[in-house]
Amino acid sequence: MRIAHISDLHALDLTGASPLRFFSKRFFGWLNLLRKRRAAHPTELLDALCADLGQQPLDHVVVTGDLTNLSLPSEFRRARQALDSLSFGPKAVTAIPGNHDVYVWGAYFGRTFEKHLLPYAQSDGAPEHELPTWPIVRKRQGVAIIGCSTALPSPVPLADGWLGGRQLRRLEEALDSTRDHFRLLLIHHPPLPQHLDVLRALRDRGRLHKLLRRVGCNLVLHGHEHRDLRGTLEGPQGPIPVIGAGSATYNHPLADRRARYNIYTVSDPGPTAPFTIEQRVYNPTTRTFAPAPTP
Ligand SMILES: [Fe+2]
Ligand SMILES: [Fe+2]
């Protein structure tokens, strides 16, 4: 089972965006977009990413949030178009939201992410048009993919996240009922205590840590920080690996921050299956992704 982990696509498309939409937190986001983000996540890089994914032998792709910048409908359409362009199909691609996908309360209550990305964010067996209840659970070839939402609109300059009591209870049930699988947990905000930036933190991470100590998990994947991060959390049978992927579309001058994604190979998936990691990094000279140079 080969699974690509991509994150923080930040698809940009302001087509048809009404100025009225910017009388909100989006105004500050829009200024940031014009100042930095437009060049930071160019759409050519999103196209190069999709082309590269299409050339890899993969069984599944997971996307850990921030598919957009300002959660505008035009940006969701652009992100959806990118996922639709992959040949794998929605059953083989799983997406969860990040804080940029619920940038304003209208997107949160309007469930804009869920409406635009529904085929990529549905639990197995869910009715076709029913919006997801988080976490979602999808079982594929011995791997249980469990996707959370930590996305919450927060005032400038916060970019924090929250799971909430109800979701944590459902998450414990989901992890408990999939113990016979390789359990892969997707979450946008980093759950590791050492990656705590008070403005960008997962607020109820302590409750998640306790939950994982009780029920365990094989691997936790996250995004949000636009950099490679690695650590562990305590589990009932030993440490649980927690791996953050850099942004898959980041046009950063520093080589170690440049657009990248990871591919996990889970051999003989099951509750104790080992896995290996490969990384592919964007090369601005060739404008293609290639295996990360060995350190
Ligand atoms: Fe992001
Ligand atoms: Fe984020």
mmCIF file of N, CA and C and ligand atoms in Angstrom, residues 8 10 66 98-100 188-189 200 224 226, ligand 2:
data_model
loop_
_atom_site.group_PDB
_atom_site.id
_atom_site.type_symbol
_atom_site.label_atom_id
_atom_site.label_comp_id
_atom_site.label_asym_id
_atom_site.label_seq_id
_atom_site.Cartn_x
_atom_site.Cartn_y
_atom_site.Cartn_z
ATOM 1 N N ASP A 8 -1.227 21.562 2.498
ATOM 2 C CA ASP A 8 -1.109 23.015 2.355
ATOM 3 C C ASP A 8 -0.904 23.458 0.906
ATOM 4 N N HIS A 10 -2.836 25.546 -0.776
ATOM 5 C CA HIS A 10 -3.122 26.982 -0.866
ATOM 6 C C HIS A 10 -3.408 27.409 -2.306
ATOM 7 N N ASP A 66 -5.660 23.077 4.380
ATOM 8 C CA ASP A 66 -5.234 24.322 3.734
ATOM 9 C C ASP A 66 -5.160 24.119 2.217
ATOM 10 N N GLY A 98 -8.090 22.571 6.625
ATOM 11 C CA GLY A 98 -7.171 23.308 7.496
ATOM 12 C C GLY A 98 -7.801 24.636 7.860
ATOM 13 N N ASN A 99 -7.093 25.413 8.656
ATOM 14 C CA ASN A 99 -7.667 26.684 9.111
ATOM 15 C C ASN A 99 -7.977 27.630 7.960
ATOM 16 N N HIS A 100 -7.208 27.576 6.866
ATOM 17 C CA HIS A 100 -7.487 28.457 5.732
ATOM 18 C C HIS A 100 -8.753 28.046 4.977
ATOM 19 N N HIS A 188 -4.842 18.479 10.639
ATOM 20 C CA HIS A 188 -4.120 19.616 10.045
ATOM 21 C C HIS A 188 -3.090 20.206 11.004
ATOM 22 N N HIS A 189 -3.514 20.522 12.224
ATOM 23 C CA HIS A 189 -2.601 21.182 13.173
ATOM 24 C C HIS A 189 -1.655 20.162 13.816
ATOM 25 N N ARG A 200 -0.677 29.384 16.852
ATOM 26 C CA ARG A 200 -0.981 28.426 15.784
ATOM 27 C C ARG A 200 -1.256 27.020 16.324
ATOM 28 N N HIS A 224 0.160 22.288 8.133
ATOM 29 C CA HIS A 224 0.028 23.592 8.818
ATOM 30 C C HIS A 224 1.311 24.392 8.932
ATOM 31 N N HIS A 226 4.179 24.135 7.168
ATOM 32 C CA HIS A 226 4.921 24.318 5.912
ATOM 33 C C HIS A 226 6.389 23.950 6.080
HETATM 34 FE FE FE B 2 -2.794 25.912 8.386
#
